[in-house]
Coordinates of N, CA and C in Angstrom, one line a residue:
X107 N -47.5 -25.1 12.9 CA -47.7 -23.5 12.5 C -46.2 -23.8 11.0
X108 N -46.9 -23.3 10.6 CA -46.3 -23.0 9.0 C -45.7 -21.6 8.7
X109 N -43.9 -20.7 9.1 CA -43.6 -19.9 8.7 C -43.9 -19.3 6.9
X110 N -44.2 -18.7 6.8 CA -43.9 -18.1 5.0 C -42.8 -17.5 5.0
X111 N -41.5 -17.7 3.7 CA -40.6 -17.3 3.9 C -40.6 -15.5 3.4
X112 N -41.6 -15.0 2.9 CA -40.9 -14.0 2.4 C -41.9 -12.9 3.0
X113 N -42.3 -13.8 4.3 CA -43.1 -12.9 5.5 C -42.2 -12.3 6.1
X114 N -41.0 -12.4 6.5 CA -40.1 -11.4 6.7 C -38.7 -11.7 6.0
X115 N -37.6 -10.0 6.1 CA -36.8 -9.7 5.0 C -35.9 -10.8 5.6
X116 N -34.8 -11.1 4.9 CA -33.5 -11.6 5.4 C -32.7 -10.4 5.5
X117 N -31.7 -10.6 7.2 CA -31.0 -9.9 7.5 C -29.6 -10.2 7.8
X118 N -28.9 -9.1 7.9 CA -27.6 -9.5 8.0 C -27.0 -9.9 9.2
X119 N -26.3 -11.3 9.7 CA -25.6 -11.9 10.5 C -24.7 -12.7 9.9
X120 N -23.7 -12.3 10.5 CA -22.5 -13.2 10.5 C -21.4 -12.9 9.1
X121 N -22.4 -11.6 8.9 CA -21.6 -11.1 7.6 C -22.7 -11.5 6.0
X122 N -23.3 -12.3 6.6 CA -24.2 -12.9 5.5 C -25.9 -12.6 5.6
X123 N -26.3 -12.9 4.2 CA -28.3 -12.8 4.6 C -29.1 -13.9 5.3
X124 N -29.7 -13.6 6.4 CA -29.9 -15.0 7.3 C -31.9 -14.2 7.4
X125 N -32.2 -15.9 7.6 CA -33.8 -15.6 8.0 C -34.3 -16.4 8.8
X126 N -34.1 -16.0 10.5 CA -34.3 -16.8 11.5 C -36.2 -17.5 11.8
X127 N -35.9 -18.5 12.1 CA -37.3 -19.3 12.4 C -37.9 -19.3 13.4
X128 N -37.4 -20.6 14.3 CA -37.3 -20.7 15.2 C -36.0 -20.8 16.5
X129 N -36.0 -20.5 18.0 CA -37.6 -20.1 18.9 C -38.2 -18.9 17.8
X130 N -39.3 -18.8 18.3 CA -40.1 -17.5 17.9 C -40.3 -17.1 19.3
X131 N -41.5 -15.6 18.6 CA -42.2 -15.3 19.6 C -43.4 -16.2 20.0
X132 N -43.9 -17.3 18.9 CA -45.1 -18.0 19.3 C -44.1 -19.1 19.0
X133 N -43.5 -19.9 19.0 CA -43.2 -21.1 19.1 C -41.8 -21.3 19.5
X134 N -41.4 -21.7 20.8 CA -40.1 -21.7 21.5 C -40.0 -23.4 21.3
X135 N -38.4 -23.7 20.7 CA -37.8 -24.7 20.4 C -36.5 -25.4 21.1
X136 N -36.2 -26.3 21.6 CA -34.8 -26.2 22.0 C -33.9 -26.3 20.8
X137 N -34.3 -26.0 19.5 CA -33.1 -25.4 18.5 C -33.6 -23.8 17.7
X138 N -32.4 -23.4 17.5 CA -32.6 -22.6 16.6 C -32.5 -23.0 15.5
X139 N -32.7 -21.7 14.3 CA -32.8 -22.3 12.8 C -33.0 -21.1 12.1
X140 N -32.5 -21.3 10.8 CA -32.3 -20.0 10.2 C -31.7 -20.4 8.7
X141 N -32.5 -19.8 7.7 CA -32.5 -19.7 6.6 C -31.2 -18.7 6.0
X142 N -30.0 -19.1 5.3 CA -29.2 -17.8 4.6 C -28.9 -17.6 3.4
X143 N -28.1 -17.0 3.2 CA -28.1 -16.7 1.6 C -26.1 -16.3 1.5
X144 N -25.6 -16.8 1.1 CA -24.0 -16.7 1.3 C -23.9 -16.2 -0.7
X145 N -24.0 -14.7 -0.7 CA -23.6 -13.8 -1.8 C -22.4 -14.5 -2.4
X146 N -22.3 -14.7 -4.3 CA -21.7 -14.7 -4.8 C -20.0 -14.1 -4.7
X147 N -19.2 -14.8 -4.2 CA -17.9 -14.1 -3.7 C -17.6 -13.7 -2.2
X148 N -18.5 -14.2 -1.4 CA -18.3 -13.9 -0.3 C -18.6 -14.9 0.6
X149 N -18.3 -14.4 1.9 CA -18.2 -15.3 2.8 C -18.9 -15.4 4.7
X150 N -19.4 -16.0 5.0 CA -19.4 -15.9 6.8 C -18.0 -14.8 7.1
X151 N -18.8 -14.0 8.2 CA -17.4 -14.1 9.1 C -17.3 -15.2 9.8
X152 N -15.8 -15.7 10.0 CA -15.1 -16.1 11.5 C -15.4 -15.9 12.3
X153 N -16.2 -17.1 13.2 CA -16.7 -17.6 14.2 C -16.6 -18.3 15.6
X154 N -17.2 -18.3 16.5 CA -17.1 -19.6 17.0 C -18.3 -19.6 18.2
X155 N -19.7 -19.9 18.6 CA -20.2 -20.3 19.7 C -20.2 -21.1 20.3
X156 N -21.0 -21.6 21.5 CA -20.8 -22.1 22.7 C -22.2 -23.5 22.2
X157 N -23.2 -23.2 20.9 CA -23.8 -24.1 20.3 C -23.2 -25.0 19.5
X158 N -23.8 -25.9 19.4 CA -23.3 -27.0 18.4 C -24.1 -26.3 17.6
X159 N -23.9 -26.7 15.4 CA -24.5 -26.4 14.6 C -24.2 -27.5 13.4
X160 N -24.9 -27.2 12.7 CA -25.0 -28.1 11.7 C -25.8 -27.1 10.5
X161 N -24.7 -27.4 9.5 CA -25.6 -26.6 7.9 C -25.8 -27.6 6.9
X162 N -27.4 -27.5 6.0 CA -28.2 -28.3 5.3 C -27.2 -27.7 3.9
X163 N -26.8 -28.0 3.3 CA -26.5 -27.1 1.9 C -27.7 -27.3 0.8
X164 N -28.3 -26.5 0.4 CA -29.8 -26.3 -0.4 C -29.2 -26.0 -1.8
X165 N -28.1 -24.9 -2.0 CA -28.0 -24.3 -3.8 C -26.5 -24.1 -3.4
X166 N -25.7 -23.9 -4.6 CA -24.3 -23.9 -4.7 C -23.4 -24.6 -4.2
X167 N -21.8 -24.2 -4.0 CA -21.1 -25.1 -3.9 C -20.3 -23.8 -3.0
X168 N -19.6 -24.6 -1.8 CA -18.7 -23.4 -0.8 C -16.9 -24.5 -0.6
X169 N -16.7 -23.5 0.1 CA -15.5 -24.1 1.3 C -16.0 -23.9 2.6
X170 N -16.0 -24.8 3.4 CA -16.0 -25.0 4.7 C -15.3 -25.2 5.3
X171 N -14.4 -24.2 6.4 CA -13.5 -24.5 7.0 C -13.9 -24.2 8.7
X172 N -13.5 -25.2 9.7 CA -13.6 -25.4 10.6 C -12.3 -25.9 11.4
X173 N -12.0 -25.0 12.3 CA -10.9 -24.8 13.1 C -9.6 -25.4 12.0
X174 N -9.6 -24.2 11.0 CA -8.6 -24.4 9.9 C -8.3 -26.0 9.1
X175 N -9.0 -26.7 9.0 CA -9.7 -28.2 8.1 C -10.6 -27.4 7.1
X176 N -10.1 -27.2 5.6 CA -11.5 -27.0 4.4 C -11.9 -28.0 4.1
X177 N -13.1 -28.3 3.8 CA -13.9 -29.1 2.9 C -14.4 -28.7 1.7
X178 N -14.8 -29.3 0.6 CA -15.6 -28.4 -0.5 C -17.3 -28.9 -0.1
X179 N -17.9 -28.1 -0.3 CA -19.7 -28.9 -0.2 C -20.4 -28.3 -1.0
X180 N -21.7 -28.8 -1.3 CA -22.3 -28.9 -3.0 C -24.1 -29.1 -2.3
X181 N -24.6 -28.8 -2.8 CA -26.1 -28.9 -2.5 C -26.2 -30.5 -2.4
X182 N -27.2 -30.4 -1.1 CA -27.1 -32.1 -0.6 C -25.9 -32.2 0.4
X183 N -25.4 -31.5 0.7 CA -24.3 -32.3 2.1 C -24.5 -31.5 2.9
X184 N -24.3 -32.1 4.3 CA -24.6 -31.5 5.6 C -23.2 -31.6 6.3
X185 N -23.0 -30.5 7.5 CA -21.6 -30.0 7.7 C -21.8 -29.7 9.5
X186 N -21.3 -30.6 10.2 CA -21.4 -30.8 11.1 C -20.1 -29.7 11.9
X187 N -20.9 -28.7 13.0 CA -19.9 -27.9 13.6 C -19.7 -27.8 15.2
X188 N -19.2 -28.4 15.8 CA -19.3 -29.0 16.9 C -19.2 -27.5 18.2
X189 N -19.0 -27.8 19.5 CA -19.2 -26.3 19.8 C -17.9 -25.6 20.1
X190 N -17.4 -23.9 19.8 CA -16.7 -23.4 20.2 C -15.2 -23.6 19.2
X191 N -16.0 -24.4 17.7 CA -15.3 -24.4 16.7 C -14.8 -23.4 15.6
X192 N -13.9 -22.6 15.4 CA -14.2 -21.6 14.7 C -14.9 -21.8 13.1
X193 N -15.5 -21.1 12.4 CA -15.8 -21.7 11.6 C -16.1 -20.5 10.6
X194 N -16.4 -21.0 8.8 CA -16.5 -19.9 8.2 C -17.2 -21.0 6.2
X195 N -17.9 -20.2 6.4 CA -18.5 -21.0 4.9 C -18.1 -20.1 4.0
X196 N -17.6 -19.8 2.8 CA -17.4 -19.7 1.4 C -18.0 -19.8 0.5
X197 N -18.5 -19.1 -0.4 CA -19.3 -19.4 -1.4 C -18.0 -19.1 -3.1
X198 N -18.1 -20.7 -3.9 CA -17.1 -20.7 -4.4 C -17.1 -20.0 -5.7
X199 N -18.6 -19.9 -6.1 CA -19.3 -19.3 -6.9 C -18.9 -17.6 -7.0
X200 N -18.6 -16.6 -8.1 CA -19.1 -15.2 -7.8 C -20.7 -15.4 -8.1
X201 N -21.3 -15.6 -9.2 CA -22.4 -15.4 -9.4 C -23.7 -16.0 -9.1
X202 N -23.9 -17.4 -8.8 CA -24.5 -17.9 -7.8 C -24.6 -17.7 -6.3
X203 N -25.9 -18.2 -5.5 CA -25.9 -18.2 -4.5 C -25.8 -18.9 -4.1
X204 N -25.4 -19.2 -2.5 CA -24.9 -20.8 -1.9 C -26.0 -20.2 -0.4
X205 N -26.9 -21.6 -0.7 CA -28.2 -21.3 0.3 C -27.9 -22.3 1.3
X206 N -28.2 -22.1 2.4 CA -28.1 -22.9 3.8 C -29.0 -22.9 4.5
X207 N -29.6 -23.7 5.4 CA -30.6 -23.8 6.6 C -29.7 -24.5 7.6
X208 N -29.4 -23.4 8.7 CA -28.4 -23.5 10.1 C -29.5 -23.9 11.2
X209 N -29.3 -25.5 12.0 CA -29.7 -25.7 13.0 C -28.6 -25.4 13.9
X210 N -28.9 -24.6 15.1 CA -28.1 -24.9 16.6 C -28.9 -25.1 17.5
X211 N -28.0 -25.8 18.9 CA -28.4 -26.0 20.2 C -27.6 -26.3 20.7
X212 N -27.8 -26.2 22.3 CA -27.2 -26.3 23.2 C -27.3 -27.5 23.8
X213 N -26.1 -28.4 23.6 CA -25.4 -29.7 23.6 C -25.4 -29.9 25.2
X214 N -25.1 -28.5 26.1 CA -25.2 -29.4 27.7 C -26.9 -29.2 27.8
X215 N -27.4 -28.9 27.1 CA -29.0 -29.2 27.6 C -29.3 -30.7 27.5
X216 N -29.6 -31.3 28.2 CA -30.4 -32.8 28.5 C -31.6 -33.0 28.2
X217 N -32.2 -33.8 28.1 CA -33.2 -34.0 27.6 C -34.9 -33.5 27.7
X218 N -34.9 -33.3 29.4 CA -35.9 -32.6 30.0 C -36.0 -31.6 29.8
X219 N -34.3 -31.0 28.7 CA -34.8 -29.4 28.5 C -33.5 -28.3 29.1
X220 N -33.2 -28.9 30.7 CA -32.5 -28.6 31.6 C -31.4 -28.7 31.0
X221 N -30.7 -27.5 31.6 CA -29.2 -27.4 31.4 C -28.4 -27.7 32.4
X222 N -27.1 -29.1 32.1 CA -26.8 -29.9 32.9 C -25.7 -29.4 34.1
X223 N -25.9 -29.9 35.1 CA -25.4 -29.5 36.6 C -26.6 -28.5 36.9
X224 N -27.7 -28.1 36.9 CA -28.3 -27.3 37.6 C -29.8 -27.9 38.0

C-alpha cells in the first residue's frame, strides 16, 4: 500500500505539524508512524508516553532533550526515546524546517502481537 503525502493535510500534534500514516483504517501495523515538521524556532511540547519511539531526522538541525539530557541532531541522525521518558525536540534554525519521521511501538508486546502478561 502506498500513502501519498499530499493526500491528507498535516495536523497539529505535540505543538508541531504531523501526518500520521500507520496504523490506519486500511492497514493495521504493530507500530505507529508519522511525518513531522518543526517550524523554525519552534519545538515539540514536552511529553512522555508508554510507547518507545524513534526519530529519523531528514532535514534541519535541532536539540533533542530526553529526561533533561540534551544532544544536537542533524540530517541523517536517528534518536531512540525509551518509554515514559520526557522528551522535547527543538528546531535550532529560525527560518528552516526540521523534518523527521517518528516511529513508535508498545515494547510490552511480544512477537505474536500479544501484550506481555495477558
